[in-house]
mmCIF file of C-alpha atoms in Angstrom:
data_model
loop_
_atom_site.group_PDB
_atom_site.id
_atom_site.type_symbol
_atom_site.label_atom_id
_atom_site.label_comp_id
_atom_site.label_asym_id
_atom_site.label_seq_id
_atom_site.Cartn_x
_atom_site.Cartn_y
_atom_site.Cartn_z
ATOM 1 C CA UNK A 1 9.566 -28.105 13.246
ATOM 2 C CA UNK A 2 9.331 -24.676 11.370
ATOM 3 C CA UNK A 3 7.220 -22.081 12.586
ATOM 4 C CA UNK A 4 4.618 -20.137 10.014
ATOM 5 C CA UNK A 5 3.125 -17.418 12.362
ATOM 6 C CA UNK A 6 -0.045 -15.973 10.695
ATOM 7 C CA UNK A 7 0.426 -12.065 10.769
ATOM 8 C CA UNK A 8 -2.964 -10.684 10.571
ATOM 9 C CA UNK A 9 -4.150 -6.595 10.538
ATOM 10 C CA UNK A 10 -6.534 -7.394 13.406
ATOM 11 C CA UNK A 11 -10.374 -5.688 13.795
ATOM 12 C CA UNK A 12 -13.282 -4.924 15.948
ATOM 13 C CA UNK A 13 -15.085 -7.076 13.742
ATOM 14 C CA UNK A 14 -14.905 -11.095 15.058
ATOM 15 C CA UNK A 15 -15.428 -12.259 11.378
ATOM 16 C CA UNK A 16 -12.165 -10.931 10.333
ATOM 17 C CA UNK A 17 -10.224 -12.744 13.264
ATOM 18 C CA UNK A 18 -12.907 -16.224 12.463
ATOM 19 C CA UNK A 19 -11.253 -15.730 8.768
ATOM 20 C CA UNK A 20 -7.723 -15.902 9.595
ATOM 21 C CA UNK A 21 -7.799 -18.768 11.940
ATOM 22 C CA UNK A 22 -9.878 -20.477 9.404
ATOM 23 C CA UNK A 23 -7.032 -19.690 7.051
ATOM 24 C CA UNK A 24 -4.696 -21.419 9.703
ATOM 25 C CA UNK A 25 -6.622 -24.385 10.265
ATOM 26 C CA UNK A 26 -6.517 -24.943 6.263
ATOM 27 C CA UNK A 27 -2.905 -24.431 6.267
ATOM 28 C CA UNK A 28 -1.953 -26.894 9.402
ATOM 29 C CA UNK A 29 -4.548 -29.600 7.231
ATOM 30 C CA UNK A 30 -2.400 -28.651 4.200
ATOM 31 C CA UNK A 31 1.125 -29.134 6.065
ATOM 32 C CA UNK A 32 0.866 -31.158 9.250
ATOM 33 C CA UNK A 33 4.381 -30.946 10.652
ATOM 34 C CA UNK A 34 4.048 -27.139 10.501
ATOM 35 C CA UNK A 35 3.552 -24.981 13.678
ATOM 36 C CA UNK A 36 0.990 -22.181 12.578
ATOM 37 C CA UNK A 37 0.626 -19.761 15.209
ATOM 38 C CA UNK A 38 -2.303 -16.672 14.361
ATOM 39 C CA UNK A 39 -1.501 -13.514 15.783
ATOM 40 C CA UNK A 40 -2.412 -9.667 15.238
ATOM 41 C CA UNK A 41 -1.033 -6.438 14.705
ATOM 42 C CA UNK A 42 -3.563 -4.798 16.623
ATOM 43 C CA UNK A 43 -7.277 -5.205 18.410
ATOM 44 C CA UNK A 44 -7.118 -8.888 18.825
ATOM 45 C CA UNK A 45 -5.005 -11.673 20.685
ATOM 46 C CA UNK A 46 -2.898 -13.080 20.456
ATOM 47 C CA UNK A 47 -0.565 -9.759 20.148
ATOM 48 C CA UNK A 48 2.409 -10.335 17.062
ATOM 49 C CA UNK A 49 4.892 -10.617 19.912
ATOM 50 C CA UNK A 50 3.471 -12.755 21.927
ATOM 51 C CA UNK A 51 3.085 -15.592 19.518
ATOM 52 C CA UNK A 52 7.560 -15.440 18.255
ATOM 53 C CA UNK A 53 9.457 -17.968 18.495
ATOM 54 C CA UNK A 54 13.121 -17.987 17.497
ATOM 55 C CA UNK A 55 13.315 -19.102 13.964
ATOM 56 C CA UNK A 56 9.990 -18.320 13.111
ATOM 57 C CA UNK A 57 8.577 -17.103 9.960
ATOM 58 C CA UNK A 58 6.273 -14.056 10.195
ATOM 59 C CA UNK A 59 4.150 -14.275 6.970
ATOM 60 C CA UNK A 60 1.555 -10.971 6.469
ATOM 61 C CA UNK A 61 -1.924 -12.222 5.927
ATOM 62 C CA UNK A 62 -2.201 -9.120 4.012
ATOM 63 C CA UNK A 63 -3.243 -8.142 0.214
ATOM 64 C CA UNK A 64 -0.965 -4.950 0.271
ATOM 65 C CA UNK A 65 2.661 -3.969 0.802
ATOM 66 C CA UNK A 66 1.840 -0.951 2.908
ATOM 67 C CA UNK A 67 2.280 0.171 6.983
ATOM 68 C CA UNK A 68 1.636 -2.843 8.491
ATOM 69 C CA UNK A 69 4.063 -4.996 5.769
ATOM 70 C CA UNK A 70 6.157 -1.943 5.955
ATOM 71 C CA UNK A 71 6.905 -0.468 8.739
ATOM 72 C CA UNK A 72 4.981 -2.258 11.659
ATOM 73 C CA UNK A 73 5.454 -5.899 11.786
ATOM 74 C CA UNK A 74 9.689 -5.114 11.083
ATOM 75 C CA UNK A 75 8.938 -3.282 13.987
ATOM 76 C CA UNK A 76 7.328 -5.257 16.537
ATOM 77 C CA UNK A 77 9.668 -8.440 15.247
ATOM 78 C CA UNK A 78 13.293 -6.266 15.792
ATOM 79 C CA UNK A 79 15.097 -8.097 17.638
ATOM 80 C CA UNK A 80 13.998 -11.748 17.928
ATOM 81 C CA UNK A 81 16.457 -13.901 17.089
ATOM 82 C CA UNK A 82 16.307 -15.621 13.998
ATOM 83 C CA UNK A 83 12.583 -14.242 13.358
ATOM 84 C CA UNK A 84 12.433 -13.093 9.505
ATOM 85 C CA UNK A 85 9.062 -11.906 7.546
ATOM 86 C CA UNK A 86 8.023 -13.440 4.781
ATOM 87 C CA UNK A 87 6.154 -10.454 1.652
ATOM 88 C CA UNK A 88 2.435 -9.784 1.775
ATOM 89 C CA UNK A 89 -0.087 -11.734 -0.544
ATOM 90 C CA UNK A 90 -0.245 -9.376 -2.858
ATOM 91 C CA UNK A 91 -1.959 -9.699 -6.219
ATOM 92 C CA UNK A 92 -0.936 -12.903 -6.797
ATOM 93 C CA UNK A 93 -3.298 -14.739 -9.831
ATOM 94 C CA UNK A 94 -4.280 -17.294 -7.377
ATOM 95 C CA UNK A 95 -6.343 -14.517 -5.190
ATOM 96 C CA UNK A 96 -7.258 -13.388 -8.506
ATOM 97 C CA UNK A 97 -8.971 -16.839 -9.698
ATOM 98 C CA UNK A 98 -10.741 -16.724 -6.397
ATOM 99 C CA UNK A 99 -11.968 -13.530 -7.045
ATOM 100 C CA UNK A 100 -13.447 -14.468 -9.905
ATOM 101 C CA UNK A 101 -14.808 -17.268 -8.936
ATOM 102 C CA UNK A 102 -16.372 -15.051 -5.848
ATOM 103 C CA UNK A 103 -18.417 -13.274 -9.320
ATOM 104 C CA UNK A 104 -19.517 -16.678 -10.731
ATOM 105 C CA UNK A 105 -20.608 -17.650 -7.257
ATOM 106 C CA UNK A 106 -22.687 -14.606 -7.145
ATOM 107 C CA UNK A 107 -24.456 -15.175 -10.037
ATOM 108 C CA UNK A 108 -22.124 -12.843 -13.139
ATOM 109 C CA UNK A 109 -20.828 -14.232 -16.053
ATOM 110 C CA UNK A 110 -17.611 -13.110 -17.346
ATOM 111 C CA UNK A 111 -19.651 -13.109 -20.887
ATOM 112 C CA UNK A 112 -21.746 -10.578 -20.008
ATOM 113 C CA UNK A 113 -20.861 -7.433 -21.730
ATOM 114 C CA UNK A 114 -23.185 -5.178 -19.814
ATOM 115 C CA UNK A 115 -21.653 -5.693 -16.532
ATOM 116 C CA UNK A 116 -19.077 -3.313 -15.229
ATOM 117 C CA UNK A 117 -16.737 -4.772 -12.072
ATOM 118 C CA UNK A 118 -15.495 -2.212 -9.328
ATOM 119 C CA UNK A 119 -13.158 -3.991 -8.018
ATOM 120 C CA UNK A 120 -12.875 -2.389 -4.210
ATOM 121 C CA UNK A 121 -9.287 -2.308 -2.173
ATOM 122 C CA UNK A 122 -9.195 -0.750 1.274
ATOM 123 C CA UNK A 123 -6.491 1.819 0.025
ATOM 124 C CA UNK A 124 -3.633 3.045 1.581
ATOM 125 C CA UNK A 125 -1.487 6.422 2.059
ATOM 126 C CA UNK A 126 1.455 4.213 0.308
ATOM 127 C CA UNK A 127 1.023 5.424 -3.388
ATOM 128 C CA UNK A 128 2.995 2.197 -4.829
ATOM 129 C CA UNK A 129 0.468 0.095 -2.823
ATOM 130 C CA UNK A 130 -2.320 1.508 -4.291
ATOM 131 C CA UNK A 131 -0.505 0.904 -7.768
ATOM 132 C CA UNK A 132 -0.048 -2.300 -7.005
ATOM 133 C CA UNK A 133 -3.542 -2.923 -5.850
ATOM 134 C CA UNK A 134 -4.887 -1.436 -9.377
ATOM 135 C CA UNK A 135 -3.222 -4.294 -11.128
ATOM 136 C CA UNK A 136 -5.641 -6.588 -10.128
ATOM 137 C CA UNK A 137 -8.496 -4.865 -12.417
ATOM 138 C CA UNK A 138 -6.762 -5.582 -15.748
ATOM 139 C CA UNK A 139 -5.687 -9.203 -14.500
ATOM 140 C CA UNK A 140 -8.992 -10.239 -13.435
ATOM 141 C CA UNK A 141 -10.715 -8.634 -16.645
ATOM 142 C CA UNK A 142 -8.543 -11.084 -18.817
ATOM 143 C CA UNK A 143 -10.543 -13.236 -20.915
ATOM 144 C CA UNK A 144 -13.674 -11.548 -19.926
ATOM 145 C CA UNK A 145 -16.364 -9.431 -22.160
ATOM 146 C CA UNK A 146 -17.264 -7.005 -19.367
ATOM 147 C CA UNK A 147 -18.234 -3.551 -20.378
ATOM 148 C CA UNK A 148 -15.100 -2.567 -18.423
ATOM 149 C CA UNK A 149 -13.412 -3.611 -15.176
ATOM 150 C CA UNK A 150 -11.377 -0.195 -12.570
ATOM 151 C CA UNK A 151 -10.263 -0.101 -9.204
ATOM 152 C CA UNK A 152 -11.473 2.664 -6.083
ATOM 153 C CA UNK A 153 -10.544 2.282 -2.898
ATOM 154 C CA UNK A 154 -13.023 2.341 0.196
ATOM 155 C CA UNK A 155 -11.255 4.306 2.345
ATOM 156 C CA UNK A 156 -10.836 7.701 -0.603
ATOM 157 C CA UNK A 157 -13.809 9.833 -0.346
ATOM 158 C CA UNK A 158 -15.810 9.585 -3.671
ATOM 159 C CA UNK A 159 -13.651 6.903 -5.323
ATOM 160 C CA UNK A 160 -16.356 4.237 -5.213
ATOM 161 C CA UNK A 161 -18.929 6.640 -6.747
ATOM 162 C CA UNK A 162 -16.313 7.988 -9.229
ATOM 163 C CA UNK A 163 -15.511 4.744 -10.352
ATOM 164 C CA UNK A 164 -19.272 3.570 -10.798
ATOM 165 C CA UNK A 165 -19.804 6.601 -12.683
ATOM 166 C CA UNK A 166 -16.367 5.939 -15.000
ATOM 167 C CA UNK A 167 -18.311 2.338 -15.917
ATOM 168 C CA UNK A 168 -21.540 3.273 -16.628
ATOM 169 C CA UNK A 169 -19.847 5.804 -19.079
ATOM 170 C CA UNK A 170 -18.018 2.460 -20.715
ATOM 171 C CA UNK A 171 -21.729 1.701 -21.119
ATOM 172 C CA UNK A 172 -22.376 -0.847 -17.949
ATOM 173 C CA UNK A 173 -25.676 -1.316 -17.535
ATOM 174 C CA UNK A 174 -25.317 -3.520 -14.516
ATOM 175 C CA UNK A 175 -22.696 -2.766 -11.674
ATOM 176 C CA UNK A 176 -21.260 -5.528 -9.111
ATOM 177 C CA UNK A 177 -18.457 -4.866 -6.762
ATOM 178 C CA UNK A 178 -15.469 -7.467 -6.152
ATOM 179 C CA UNK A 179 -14.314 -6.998 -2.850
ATOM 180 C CA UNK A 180 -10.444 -6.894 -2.661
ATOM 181 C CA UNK A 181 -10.478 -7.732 1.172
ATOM 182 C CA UNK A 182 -9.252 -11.439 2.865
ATOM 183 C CA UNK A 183 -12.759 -10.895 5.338
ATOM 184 C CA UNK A 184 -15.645 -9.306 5.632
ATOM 185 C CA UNK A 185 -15.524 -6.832 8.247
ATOM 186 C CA UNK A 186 -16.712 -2.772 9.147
ATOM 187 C CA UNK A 187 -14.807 -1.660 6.071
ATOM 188 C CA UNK A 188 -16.509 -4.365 3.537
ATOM 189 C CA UNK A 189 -19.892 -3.835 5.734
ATOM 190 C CA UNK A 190 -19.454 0.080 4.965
ATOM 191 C CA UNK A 191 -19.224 -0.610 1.056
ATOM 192 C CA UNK A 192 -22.084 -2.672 1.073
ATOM 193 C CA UNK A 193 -24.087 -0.517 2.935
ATOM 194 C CA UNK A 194 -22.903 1.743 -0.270
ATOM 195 C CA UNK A 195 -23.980 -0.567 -2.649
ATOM 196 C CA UNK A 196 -27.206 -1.258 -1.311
ATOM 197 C CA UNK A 197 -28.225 2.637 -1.900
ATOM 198 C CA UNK A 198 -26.787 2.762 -5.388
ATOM 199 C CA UNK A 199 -28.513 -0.456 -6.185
ATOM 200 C CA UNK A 200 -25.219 -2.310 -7.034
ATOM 201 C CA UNK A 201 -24.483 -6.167 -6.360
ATOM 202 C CA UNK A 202 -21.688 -7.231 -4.292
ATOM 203 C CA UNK A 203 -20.007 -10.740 -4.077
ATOM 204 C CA UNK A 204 -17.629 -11.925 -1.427
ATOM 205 C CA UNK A 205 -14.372 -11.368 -0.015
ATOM 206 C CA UNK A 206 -11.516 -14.126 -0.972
ATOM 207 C CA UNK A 207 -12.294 -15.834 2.588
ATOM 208 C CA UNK A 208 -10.342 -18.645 3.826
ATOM 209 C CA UNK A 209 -10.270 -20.385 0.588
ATOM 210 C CA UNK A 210 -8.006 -22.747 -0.466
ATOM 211 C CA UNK A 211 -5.729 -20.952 -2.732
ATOM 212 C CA UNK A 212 -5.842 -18.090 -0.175
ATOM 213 C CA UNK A 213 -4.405 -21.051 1.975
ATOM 214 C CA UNK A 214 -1.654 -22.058 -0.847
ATOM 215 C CA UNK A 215 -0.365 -18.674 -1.456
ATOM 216 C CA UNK A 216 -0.172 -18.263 2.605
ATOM 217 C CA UNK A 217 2.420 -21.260 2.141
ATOM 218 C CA UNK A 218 4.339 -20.163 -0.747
ATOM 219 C CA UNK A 219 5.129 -17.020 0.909
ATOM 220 C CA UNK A 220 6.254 -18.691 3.944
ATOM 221 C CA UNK A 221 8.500 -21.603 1.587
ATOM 222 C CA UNK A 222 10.316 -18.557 -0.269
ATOM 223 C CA UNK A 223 11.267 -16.831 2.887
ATOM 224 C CA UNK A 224 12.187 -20.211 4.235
ATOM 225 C CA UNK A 225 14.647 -20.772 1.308
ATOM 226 C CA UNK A 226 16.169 -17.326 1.989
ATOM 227 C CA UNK A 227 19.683 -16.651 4.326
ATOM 228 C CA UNK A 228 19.183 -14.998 6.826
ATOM 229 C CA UNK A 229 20.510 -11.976 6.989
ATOM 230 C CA UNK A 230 24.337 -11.268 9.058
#
């Protein structure tokens, strides 16, 4: 039986750790015979290391390629025999269609062309990852008659109310944030609390939906296809 071992950032918050076992109880409904094993990077338990097992599969339950994808998990996984790491989620069109679908659930219209998005990403020190992230803007905004769709990241002083600004100048007459996040959690809870005091709408996070489920397995099956390394 292959292992899948659910790599999540860990928080303070107990709805972000509730998410990603969610996410693993979808995946072992999905794909029985799997072993799916949660685990965390930090904060929570079970630790990373404690939930290895030779052979297994460490697949990031993460939007960005950034420290933990880069530099931690590799990390705390040298050395295990056999263990390999699958990439991050990243901005895959899946997450994307459930983002989306996170706006129609909250009541927006992609017809409406006085609604500006801000679509909100944690952020990170990793200038590539933050490039990345900003793709998602234009890809969700396909097909859509918003007065404009950008990108700020929650943990950049200013960027949300930069950004806000940047739409309303498009000519948005109506804001709503699309939270770039897997769970709710202090971060999300911190740009709500924005929102609330510059009267913007906020739907939310991706959550342990489905496709956040299937893209959890295709990472896994494409680093399950590939040798491992001499």
């Amino acid at each position: 039986m292959s292992t899948l071992v659910l790599a999540a950032h860990g928080s303070a918050d107990p709805r972000s750790a509730a998410n990603a076992r969610a996410v693993a109880h979808r995946l072992r409904l999905m794909r029985p015979r799997l072993d799916v094993r949660v685990a965390f990077c930090e904060l929570n338990t079970p630790r990373l290391v404690d939930a290895l097992t030779p052979g297994a599969i460490v697949t990031p339950f993460l939007l960005a390629d950034a420290y933990h994808a880069r530099s931690d998990i590799p990390r705390q996984i040298a050395g295990f025999a056999g263990v390999r790491q699958a990439d991050v989620l990243g901005e895959d069109h899946r997450l994307v269609a459930v983002l989306r679908e996170r706006l129609c659930g909250a009541g927006f219209s992609p017809l409406d062309p006085e609604l500006g998005v801000l679509v909100v990403a944690i952020g990170s020190s990793h200038a590539a990852a933050n490039a990345r992230t900003a793709s998602v803007a234009p890809r969700l905004a396909a097909g859509a008659r918003w007065a404009g769709v950008t990108t700020a990241f929650a943990t950049m002083p200013g960027s949300l109310a930069e950004a806000a600004q940047q739409l309303r100048r498009r000519g948005a007459r109506r804001l709503v944030i699309a939270p770039w996040f897997l769970a709710p959690g202090r971060i999300t809870d911190r740009v709500h609390n924005y929102a609330t005091a510059a009267g913007i709408a906020m739907a939310a996070p991706l959550g342990a939906h489905r496709l956040v489920a299937e893209t959890v397995l295709d990472r896994f099956d494409e680093a399950l296809v590939e040798p491992i390394a001499a």
